[in-house]
CSV table of C-alpha atoms in Angstrom, one decimal:
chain,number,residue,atom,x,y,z
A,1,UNK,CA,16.4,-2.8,2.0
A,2,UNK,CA,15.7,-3.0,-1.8
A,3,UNK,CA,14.3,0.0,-3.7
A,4,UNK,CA,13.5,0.6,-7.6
A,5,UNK,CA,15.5,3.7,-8.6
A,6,UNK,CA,13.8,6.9,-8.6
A,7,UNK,CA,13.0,6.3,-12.2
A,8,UNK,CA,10.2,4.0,-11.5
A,9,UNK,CA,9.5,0.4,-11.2
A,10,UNK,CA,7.9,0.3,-14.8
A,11,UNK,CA,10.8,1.3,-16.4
A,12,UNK,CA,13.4,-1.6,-15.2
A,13,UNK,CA,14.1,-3.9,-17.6
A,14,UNK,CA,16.2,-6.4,-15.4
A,15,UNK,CA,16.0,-6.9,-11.5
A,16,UNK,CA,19.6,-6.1,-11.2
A,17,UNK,CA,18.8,-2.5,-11.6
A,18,UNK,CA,17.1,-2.7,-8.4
A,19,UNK,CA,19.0,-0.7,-5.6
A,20,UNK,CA,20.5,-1.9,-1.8
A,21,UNK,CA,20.3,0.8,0.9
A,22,UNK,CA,20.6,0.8,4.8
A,23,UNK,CA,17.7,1.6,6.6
A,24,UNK,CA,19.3,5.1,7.3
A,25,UNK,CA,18.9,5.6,3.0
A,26,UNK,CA,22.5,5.8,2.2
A,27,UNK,CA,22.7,3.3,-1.2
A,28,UNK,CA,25.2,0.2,-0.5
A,29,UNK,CA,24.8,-1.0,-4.0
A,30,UNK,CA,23.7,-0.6,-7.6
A,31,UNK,CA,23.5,2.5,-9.1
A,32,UNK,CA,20.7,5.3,-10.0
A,33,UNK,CA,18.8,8.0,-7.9
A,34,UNK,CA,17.6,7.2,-4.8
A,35,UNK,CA,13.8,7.9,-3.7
A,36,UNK,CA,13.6,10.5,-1.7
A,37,UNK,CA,10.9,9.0,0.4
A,38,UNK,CA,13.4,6.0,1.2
A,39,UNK,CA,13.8,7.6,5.0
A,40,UNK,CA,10.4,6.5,5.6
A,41,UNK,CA,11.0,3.4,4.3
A,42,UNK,CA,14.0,2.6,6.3
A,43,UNK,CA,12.3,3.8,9.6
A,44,UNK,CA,8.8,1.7,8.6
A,45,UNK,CA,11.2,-1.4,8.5
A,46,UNK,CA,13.7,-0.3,11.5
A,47,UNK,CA,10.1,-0.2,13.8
A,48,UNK,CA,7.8,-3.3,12.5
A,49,UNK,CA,10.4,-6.7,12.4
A,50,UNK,CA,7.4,-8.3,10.2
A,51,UNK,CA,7.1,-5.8,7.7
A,52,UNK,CA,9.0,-7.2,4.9
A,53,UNK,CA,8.1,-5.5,1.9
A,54,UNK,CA,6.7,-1.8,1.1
A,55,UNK,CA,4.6,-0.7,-1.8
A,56,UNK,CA,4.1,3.1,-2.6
A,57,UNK,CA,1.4,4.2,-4.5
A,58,UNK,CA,-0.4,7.6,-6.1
A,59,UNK,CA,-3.1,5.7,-6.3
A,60,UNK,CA,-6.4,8.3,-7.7
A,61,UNK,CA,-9.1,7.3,-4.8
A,62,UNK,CA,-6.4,6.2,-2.1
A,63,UNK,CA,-5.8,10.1,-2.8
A,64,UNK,CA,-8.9,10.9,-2.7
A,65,UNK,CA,-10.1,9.4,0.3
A,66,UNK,CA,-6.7,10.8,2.0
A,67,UNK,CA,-7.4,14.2,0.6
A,68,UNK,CA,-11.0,14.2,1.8
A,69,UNK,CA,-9.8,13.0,5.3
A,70,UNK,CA,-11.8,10.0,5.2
A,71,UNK,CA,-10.2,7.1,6.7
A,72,UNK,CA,-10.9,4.1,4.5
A,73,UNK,CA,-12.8,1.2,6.6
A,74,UNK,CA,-14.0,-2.0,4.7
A,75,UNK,CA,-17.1,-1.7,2.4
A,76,UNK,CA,-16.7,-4.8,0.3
A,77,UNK,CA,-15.2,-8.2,0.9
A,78,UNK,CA,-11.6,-7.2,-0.4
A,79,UNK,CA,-11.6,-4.6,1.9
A,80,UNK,CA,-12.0,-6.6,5.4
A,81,UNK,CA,-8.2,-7.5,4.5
A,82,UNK,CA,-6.8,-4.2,5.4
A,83,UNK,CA,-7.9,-3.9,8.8
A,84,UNK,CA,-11.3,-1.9,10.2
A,85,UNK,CA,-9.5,1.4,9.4
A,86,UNK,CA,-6.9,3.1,7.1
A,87,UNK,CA,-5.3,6.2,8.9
A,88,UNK,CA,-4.2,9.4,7.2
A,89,UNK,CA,-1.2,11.1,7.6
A,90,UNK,CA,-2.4,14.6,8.0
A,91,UNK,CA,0.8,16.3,6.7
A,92,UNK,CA,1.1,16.5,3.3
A,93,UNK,CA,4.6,17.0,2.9
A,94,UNK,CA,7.1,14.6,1.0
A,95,UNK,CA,9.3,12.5,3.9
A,96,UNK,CA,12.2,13.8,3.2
A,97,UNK,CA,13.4,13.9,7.0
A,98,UNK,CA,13.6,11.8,10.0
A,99,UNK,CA,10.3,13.7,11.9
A,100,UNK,CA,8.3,13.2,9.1
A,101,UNK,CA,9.6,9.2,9.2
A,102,UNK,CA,8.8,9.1,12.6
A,103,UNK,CA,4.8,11.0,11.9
A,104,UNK,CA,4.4,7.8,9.1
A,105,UNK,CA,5.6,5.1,11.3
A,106,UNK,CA,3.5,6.4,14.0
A,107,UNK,CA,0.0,6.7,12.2
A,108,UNK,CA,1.1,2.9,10.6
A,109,UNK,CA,1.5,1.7,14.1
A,110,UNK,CA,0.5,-1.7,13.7
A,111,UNK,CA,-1.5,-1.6,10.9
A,112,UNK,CA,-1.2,-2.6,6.9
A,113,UNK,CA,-1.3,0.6,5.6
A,114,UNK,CA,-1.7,4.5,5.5
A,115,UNK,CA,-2.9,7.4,3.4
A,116,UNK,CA,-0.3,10.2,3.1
A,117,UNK,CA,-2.8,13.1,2.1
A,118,UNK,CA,-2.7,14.3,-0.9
A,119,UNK,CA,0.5,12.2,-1.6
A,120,UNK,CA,-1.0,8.3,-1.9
A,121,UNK,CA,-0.1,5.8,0.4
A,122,UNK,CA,2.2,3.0,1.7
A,123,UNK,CA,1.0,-0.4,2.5
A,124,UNK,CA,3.0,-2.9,4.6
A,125,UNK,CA,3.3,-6.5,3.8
A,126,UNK,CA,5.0,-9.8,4.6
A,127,UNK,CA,6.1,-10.4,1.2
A,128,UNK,CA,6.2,-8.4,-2.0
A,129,UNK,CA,3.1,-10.2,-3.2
A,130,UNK,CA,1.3,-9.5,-0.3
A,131,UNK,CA,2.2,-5.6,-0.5
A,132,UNK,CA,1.1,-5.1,-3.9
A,133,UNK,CA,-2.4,-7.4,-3.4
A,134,UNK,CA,-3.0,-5.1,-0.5
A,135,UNK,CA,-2.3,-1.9,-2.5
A,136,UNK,CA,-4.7,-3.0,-5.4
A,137,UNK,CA,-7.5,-4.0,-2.6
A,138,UNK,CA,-7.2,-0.6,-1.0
A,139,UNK,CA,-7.6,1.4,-4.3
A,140,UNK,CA,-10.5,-0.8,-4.9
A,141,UNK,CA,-11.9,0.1,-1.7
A,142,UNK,CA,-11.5,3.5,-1.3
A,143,UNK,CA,-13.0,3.8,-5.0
A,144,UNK,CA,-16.3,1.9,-3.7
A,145,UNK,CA,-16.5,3.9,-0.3
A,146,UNK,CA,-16.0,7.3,-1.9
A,147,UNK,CA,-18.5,6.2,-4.8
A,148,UNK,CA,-20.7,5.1,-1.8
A,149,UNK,CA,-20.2,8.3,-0.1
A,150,UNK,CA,-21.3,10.6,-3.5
A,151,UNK,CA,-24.8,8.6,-2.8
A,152,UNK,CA,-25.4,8.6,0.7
A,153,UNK,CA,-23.7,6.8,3.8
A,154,UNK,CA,-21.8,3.3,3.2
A,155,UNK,CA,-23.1,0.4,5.2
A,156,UNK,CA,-19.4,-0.3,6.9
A,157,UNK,CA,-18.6,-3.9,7.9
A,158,UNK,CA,-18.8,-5.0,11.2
A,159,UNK,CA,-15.8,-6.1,13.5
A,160,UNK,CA,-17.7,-9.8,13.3
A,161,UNK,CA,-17.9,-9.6,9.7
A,162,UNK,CA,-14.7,-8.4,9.3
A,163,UNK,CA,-13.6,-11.6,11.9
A,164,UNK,CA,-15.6,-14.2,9.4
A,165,UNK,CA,-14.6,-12.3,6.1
A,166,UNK,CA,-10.8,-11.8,6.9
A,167,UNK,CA,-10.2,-16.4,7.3
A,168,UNK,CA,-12.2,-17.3,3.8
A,169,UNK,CA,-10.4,-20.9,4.5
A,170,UNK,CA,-7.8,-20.2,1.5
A,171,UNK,CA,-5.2,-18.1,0.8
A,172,UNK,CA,-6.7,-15.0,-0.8
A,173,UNK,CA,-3.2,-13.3,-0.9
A,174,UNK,CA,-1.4,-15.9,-3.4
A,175,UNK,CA,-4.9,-16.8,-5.4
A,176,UNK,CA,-5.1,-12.5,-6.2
A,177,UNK,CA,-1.3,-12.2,-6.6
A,178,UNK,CA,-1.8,-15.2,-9.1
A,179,UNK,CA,-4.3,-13.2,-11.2
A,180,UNK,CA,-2.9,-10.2,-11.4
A,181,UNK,CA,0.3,-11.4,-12.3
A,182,UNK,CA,-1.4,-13.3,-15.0
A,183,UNK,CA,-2.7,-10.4,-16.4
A,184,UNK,CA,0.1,-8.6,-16.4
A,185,UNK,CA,2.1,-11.1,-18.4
A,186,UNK,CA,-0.7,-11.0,-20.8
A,187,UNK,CA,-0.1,-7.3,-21.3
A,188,UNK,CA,-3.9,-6.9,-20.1
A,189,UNK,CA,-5.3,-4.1,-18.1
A,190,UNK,CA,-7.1,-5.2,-14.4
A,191,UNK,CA,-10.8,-3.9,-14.2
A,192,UNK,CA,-10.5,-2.7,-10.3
């Protein structure tokens, strides 16, 4: 698999400094610190064959919804992408170790994502693009249900909603992944 260093992904400045390790985490090429979280990474991929890219986030209301132990289910339209429910990890310790691997892959099961509480979440994807679409669309939505929640109860979207709303008849994936990388290279912030 293919890590950033532990430095961060906004601090590469060329895609060589990217790092190669074995699903067990032991680095097979480049150079730099390893994430410690990299076990669960290896074990995500090791258990789901069509998970082929992993994003990691600290998002603020993926933490807050995680924290809160409220499992995010779609709200909003971008939301129905992700699945009728987010699950939470309930321990809130780094995965530094194979049983802690083996608690992440087991609340993922087969699903796109899941909270860590109080540590963010990892979203599973098909591609890189698809990853990091999904991890903007569940900040977004877990910023809307909790903002929902501070008011009353959400109206949650029904299985045949999500049915109808997850096939728009395009691909939504590429057409987000598009603009945000567009803004990006324009240096300008996203409005979630």
């Amino acid at each position: 698999m293919v890590m950033t260093p532990r430095r961060g992904p906004g601090l590469l400045s060329d895609p060589d400094e990217m790092l190669v390790l074995d699903f067990d985490g032991n680095l097979t090429e480049g150079q730099g610190d390893v994430a410690i979280e990299r076990i669960a990474h290896g074990a995500i991929y090791a258990a789901r064959p069509d998970v082929h890219a992993l994003v990691r986030t600290h998002s603020k209301f993926a933490n807050v919804m995680g924290i809160l132990g409220k499992c995010p289910r779609p709200v909003h339209g971008f939301g129905s992408f992700l699945g009728s429910e987010i699950p939470i990890l309930g321990n809130p310790l780094l995965v530094a170790d194979a049983e802690l691997a083996r608690q992440v892959v087991e609340a993922l099961g087969s699903g796109d994502a899941v909270l860590l509480r109080g540590n963010g979440d990892i979203v599973s994807g098909r591609s890189v693009p698809e990853a990091t679409v999904k991890a903007i669309f569940i900040e977004e939505s877990c910023e809307l249900q909790y903002l929902a929640l501070c008011a009353g109860e959400p109206t949650y979207m029904t299985s045949e909603e999500l049915a109808v709303r997850r096939e728009p008849g395009y691909d939504h994936i590429t057409r987000a992944w598009d603009y945000y990388r567009e803004l990006a290279l324009l240096g300008t912030e996203f409005e979630e």
